[in-house]
């Protein structure tokens, strides 16, 4: 991550390459960002999810996200014979080693019950092997309970789609190939 985020929201995409999308925010920006996202949730929706939105809504969501101060990194692992589990672990290791040294950072992953235990193990191993003495907390949450998980979902969706959708992200996205 290029900045010094306090909270990093993480989601994945497996459409083509394996993408681990990490969106960092300063804690002072959380209230503003959460309000911007929750305001977009329509009556009857439990969360924002780009795959289920119309193109008009996708454009609105991306334009609203573009107004936020975010630090976005896409960790990309190509299809090269590694399983999704291995590519995810490689991306998590790269994420942990990219975080600022000696800082308190919270990682918030989109919940997938099948990955929680492996993610925790990978994070602990990554902290030890990277020599990063920072203070890390990590959790897994559903997008229903943590609306800011819509950020990596939307930006990852747009980035993976490419073309005009990627341009609409309108934020600098750092890409790290794994």
C-alpha positions as a Markdown table, in Angstrom:
| # | Residue | x | y | z |
|---|---|---|---|---|
| 1 | Unk | 0.0 | 0.0 | 0.0 |
| 2 | Unk | 1.4 | 3.4 | -0.9 |
| 3 | Unk | -0.1 | 5.5 | 1.8 |
| 4 | Unk | -0.5 | 4.9 | 5.5 |
| 5 | Unk | -4.0 | 3.5 | 5.8 |
| 6 | Unk | -5.4 | 2.7 | 9.2 |
| 7 | Unk | -8.1 | 0.3 | 7.9 |
| 8 | Unk | -7.8 | -1.8 | 4.8 |
| 9 | Unk | -10.9 | -3.4 | 3.3 |
| 10 | Unk | -10.2 | -6.5 | 1.2 |
| 11 | Unk | -12.1 | -8.4 | -1.4 |
| 12 | Unk | -11.2 | -10.8 | -4.2 |
| 13 | Unk | -12.1 | -11.4 | -7.8 |
| 14 | Unk | -11.4 | -14.6 | -9.7 |
| 15 | Unk | -12.9 | -13.7 | -13.1 |
| 16 | Unk | -9.6 | -13.9 | -15.0 |
| 17 | Unk | -6.5 | -13.5 | -12.9 |
| 18 | Unk | -6.8 | -13.8 | -9.1 |
| 19 | Unk | -7.2 | -10.3 | -7.8 |
| 20 | Unk | -7.0 | -9.3 | -4.1 |
| 21 | Unk | -8.2 | -5.7 | -4.0 |
| 22 | Unk | -7.1 | -3.7 | -0.9 |
| 23 | Unk | -8.7 | -0.3 | -0.2 |
| 24 | Unk | -7.1 | 1.6 | 2.6 |
| 25 | Unk | -8.6 | 4.5 | 4.5 |
| 26 | Unk | -7.4 | 6.7 | 7.3 |
| 27 | Unk | -9.6 | 6.2 | 10.4 |
| 28 | Unk | -10.6 | 9.9 | 10.2 |
| 29 | Unk | -12.2 | 9.2 | 6.8 |
| 30 | Unk | -14.3 | 6.2 | 7.8 |
| 31 | Unk | -17.5 | 8.1 | 8.8 |
| 32 | Unk | -17.6 | 10.1 | 5.6 |
| 33 | Unk | -16.9 | 7.0 | 3.5 |
| 34 | Unk | -19.4 | 4.9 | 5.3 |
| 35 | Unk | -22.1 | 7.6 | 4.9 |
| 36 | Unk | -21.3 | 7.8 | 1.1 |
| 37 | Unk | -21.7 | 4.1 | 0.7 |
| 38 | Unk | -24.8 | 3.5 | 2.9 |
| 39 | Unk | -26.6 | 6.3 | 1.1 |
| 40 | Unk | -26.3 | 4.3 | -2.1 |
| 41 | Unk | -28.0 | 1.2 | -0.7 |
| 42 | Unk | -31.6 | 1.1 | -2.1 |
| 43 | Unk | -34.7 | 0.1 | -0.2 |
| 44 | Unk | -34.8 | -3.7 | -0.2 |
| 45 | Unk | -31.0 | -4.1 | -0.7 |
| 46 | Unk | -28.9 | -5.5 | 2.1 |
| 47 | Unk | -25.7 | -4.3 | 0.5 |
| 48 | Unk | -24.1 | -3.0 | -2.6 |
| 49 | Unk | -22.7 | -5.6 | -5.0 |
| 50 | Unk | -21.5 | -4.5 | -8.5 |
| 51 | Unk | -22.4 | -7.8 | -10.1 |
| 52 | Unk | -26.1 | -7.3 | -9.3 |
| 53 | Unk | -26.3 | -3.6 | -10.1 |
| 54 | Unk | -27.5 | -2.0 | -13.4 |
| 55 | Unk | -25.0 | -0.1 | -15.5 |
| 56 | Unk | -26.5 | 3.2 | -14.5 |
| 57 | Unk | -26.2 | 2.3 | -10.8 |
| 58 | Unk | -22.6 | 1.1 | -11.4 |
| 59 | Unk | -21.7 | 4.5 | -12.9 |
| 60 | Unk | -23.3 | 6.2 | -9.9 |
| 61 | Unk | -21.5 | 4.0 | -7.4 |
| 62 | Unk | -18.1 | 4.5 | -9.1 |
| 63 | Unk | -18.6 | 8.3 | -9.3 |
| 64 | Unk | -19.4 | 8.4 | -5.6 |
| 65 | Unk | -16.4 | 6.3 | -4.7 |
| 66 | Unk | -14.2 | 8.6 | -6.8 |
| 67 | Unk | -15.0 | 11.5 | -4.3 |
| 68 | Unk | -13.4 | 9.5 | -1.4 |
| 69 | Unk | -9.8 | 9.6 | -0.4 |
| 70 | Unk | -8.6 | 6.1 | -0.9 |
| 71 | Unk | -5.4 | 4.1 | -1.2 |
| 72 | Unk | -6.1 | 1.3 | -3.6 |
| 73 | Unk | -3.8 | -1.6 | -4.5 |
| 74 | Unk | -4.7 | -4.6 | -6.6 |
| 75 | Unk | -2.5 | -7.6 | -6.0 |
| 76 | Unk | -2.7 | -9.7 | -9.2 |
| 77 | Unk | -1.8 | -13.4 | -9.4 |
| 78 | Unk | -2.1 | -14.8 | -12.9 |
| 79 | Unk | -3.5 | -18.2 | -13.7 |
| 80 | Unk | -0.2 | -20.1 | -13.8 |
| 81 | Unk | -1.0 | -23.5 | -12.3 |
| 82 | Unk | -1.3 | -22.3 | -8.7 |
| 83 | Unk | -4.6 | -22.9 | -7.0 |
| 84 | Unk | -6.8 | -20.0 | -6.0 |
| 85 | Unk | -5.9 | -20.8 | -2.4 |
| 86 | Unk | -2.2 | -20.6 | -3.1 |
| 87 | Unk | -2.6 | -17.4 | -5.1 |
| 88 | Unk | -4.8 | -15.8 | -2.4 |
| 89 | Unk | -2.1 | -16.7 | 0.2 |
| 90 | Unk | 0.6 | -15.2 | -2.0 |
| 91 | Unk | -1.4 | -12.0 | -2.4 |
| 92 | Unk | -2.1 | -11.7 | 1.3 |
| 93 | Unk | 1.7 | -12.1 | 2.0 |
| 94 | Unk | 2.4 | -9.3 | -0.4 |
| 95 | Unk | -0.3 | -7.1 | 1.2 |
| 96 | Unk | 1.1 | -7.6 | 4.7 |
| 97 | Unk | 4.7 | -6.9 | 3.6 |
| 98 | Unk | 3.5 | -3.7 | 1.8 |
| 99 | Unk | 1.9 | -2.2 | 4.9 |
| 100 | Unk | 3.7 | 0.5 | 6.8 |
| 101 | Unk | 6.2 | -0.7 | 9.4 |
| 102 | Unk | 5.5 | -0.1 | 13.1 |
| 103 | Unk | 1.9 | 1.1 | 12.5 |
| 104 | Unk | -1.5 | -0.1 | 13.7 |
| 105 | Unk | -3.5 | -1.4 | 10.8 |
| 106 | Unk | -6.7 | -3.3 | 10.7 |
| 107 | Unk | -7.4 | -5.6 | 7.8 |
| 108 | Unk | -11.0 | -6.3 | 7.1 |
| 109 | Unk | -11.7 | -9.2 | 4.7 |
| 110 | Unk | -14.9 | -10.0 | 2.9 |
| 111 | Unk | -16.2 | -13.1 | 4.8 |
| 112 | Unk | -15.8 | -16.5 | 3.3 |
| 113 | Unk | -16.1 | -19.0 | 6.1 |
| 114 | Unk | -14.0 | -21.5 | 4.2 |
| 115 | Unk | -11.0 | -19.1 | 4.1 |
| 116 | Unk | -11.0 | -17.6 | 7.6 |
| 117 | Unk | -8.6 | -20.1 | 9.2 |
| 118 | Unk | -6.2 | -20.2 | 6.3 |
| 119 | Unk | -6.2 | -16.4 | 6.1 |
| 120 | Unk | -5.3 | -16.1 | 9.8 |
| 121 | Unk | -2.5 | -18.6 | 9.4 |
| 122 | Unk | -1.2 | -16.8 | 6.3 |
| 123 | Unk | -1.3 | -13.4 | 8.0 |
| 124 | Unk | 0.6 | -14.6 | 11.1 |
| 125 | Unk | 3.3 | -16.2 | 8.8 |
| 126 | Unk | 3.5 | -13.1 | 6.7 |
| 127 | Unk | 4.0 | -10.8 | 9.7 |
| 128 | Unk | 6.9 | -13.0 | 10.9 |
| 129 | Unk | 8.6 | -13.6 | 7.6 |
| 130 | Unk | 8.3 | -9.9 | 6.5 |
| 131 | Unk | 9.8 | -8.6 | 9.7 |
| 132 | Unk | 7.0 | -6.1 | 9.9 |
| 133 | Unk | 6.7 | -5.3 | 13.6 |
| 134 | Unk | 3.5 | -3.3 | 13.0 |
| 135 | Unk | 0.5 | -3.9 | 15.2 |
| 136 | Unk | -2.1 | -5.8 | 13.1 |
| 137 | Unk | -5.6 | -6.7 | 13.7 |
| 138 | Unk | -7.6 | -8.6 | 11.2 |
| 139 | Unk | -11.2 | -9.6 | 10.9 |
| 140 | Unk | -13.6 | -11.1 | 8.4 |
| 141 | Unk | -17.0 | -9.5 | 8.0 |
| 142 | Unk | -20.0 | -9.6 | 5.7 |
| 143 | Unk | -20.7 | -6.7 | 3.4 |
| 144 | Unk | -24.1 | -6.5 | 5.1 |
| 145 | Unk | -22.4 | -5.7 | 8.4 |
| 146 | Unk | -19.5 | -3.7 | 7.0 |
| 147 | Unk | -20.7 | -1.5 | 4.1 |
| 148 | Unk | -17.2 | -0.3 | 3.3 |
| 149 | Unk | -16.5 | -3.8 | 1.8 |
| 150 | Unk | -18.4 | -2.4 | -1.1 |
| 151 | Unk | -15.3 | -0.3 | -1.9 |
| 152 | Unk | -13.0 | -3.2 | -2.9 |
| 153 | Unk | -15.9 | -5.0 | -4.5 |
| 154 | Unk | -16.8 | -2.1 | -6.8 |
| 155 | Unk | -13.2 | -1.1 | -7.6 |
| 156 | Unk | -12.2 | -4.7 | -8.2 |
| 157 | Unk | -15.2 | -5.3 | -10.5 |
| 158 | Unk | -14.4 | -2.1 | -12.5 |
| 159 | Unk | -10.7 | -2.8 | -12.7 |
| 160 | Unk | -11.3 | -6.4 | -13.8 |
| 161 | Unk | -13.8 | -5.3 | -16.5 |
| 162 | Unk | -11.3 | -2.8 | -17.9 |
| 163 | Unk | -12.0 | -0.2 | -20.6 |
| 164 | Unk | -14.4 | 2.5 | -19.6 |
| 165 | Unk | -15.3 | 0.8 | -16.3 |
| 166 | Unk | -11.6 | 0.9 | -15.2 |
| 167 | Unk | -11.4 | 4.6 | -16.3 |
| 168 | Unk | -14.4 | 5.3 | -14.1 |
| 169 | Unk | -12.6 | 4.2 | -11.0 |
| 170 | Unk | -11.0 | 7.7 | -11.3 |
| 171 | Unk | -8.6 | 6.9 | -8.5 |
| 172 | Unk | -4.9 | 5.9 | -8.7 |
| 173 | Unk | -4.7 | 2.2 | -8.4 |
| 174 | Unk | -1.4 | 0.5 | -7.7 |
| 175 | Unk | -1.1 | -2.9 | -9.3 |
| 176 | Unk | 1.3 | -5.5 | -7.8 |
| 177 | Unk | 2.0 | -8.6 | -9.8 |
| 178 | Unk | 2.5 | -11.7 | -7.7 |
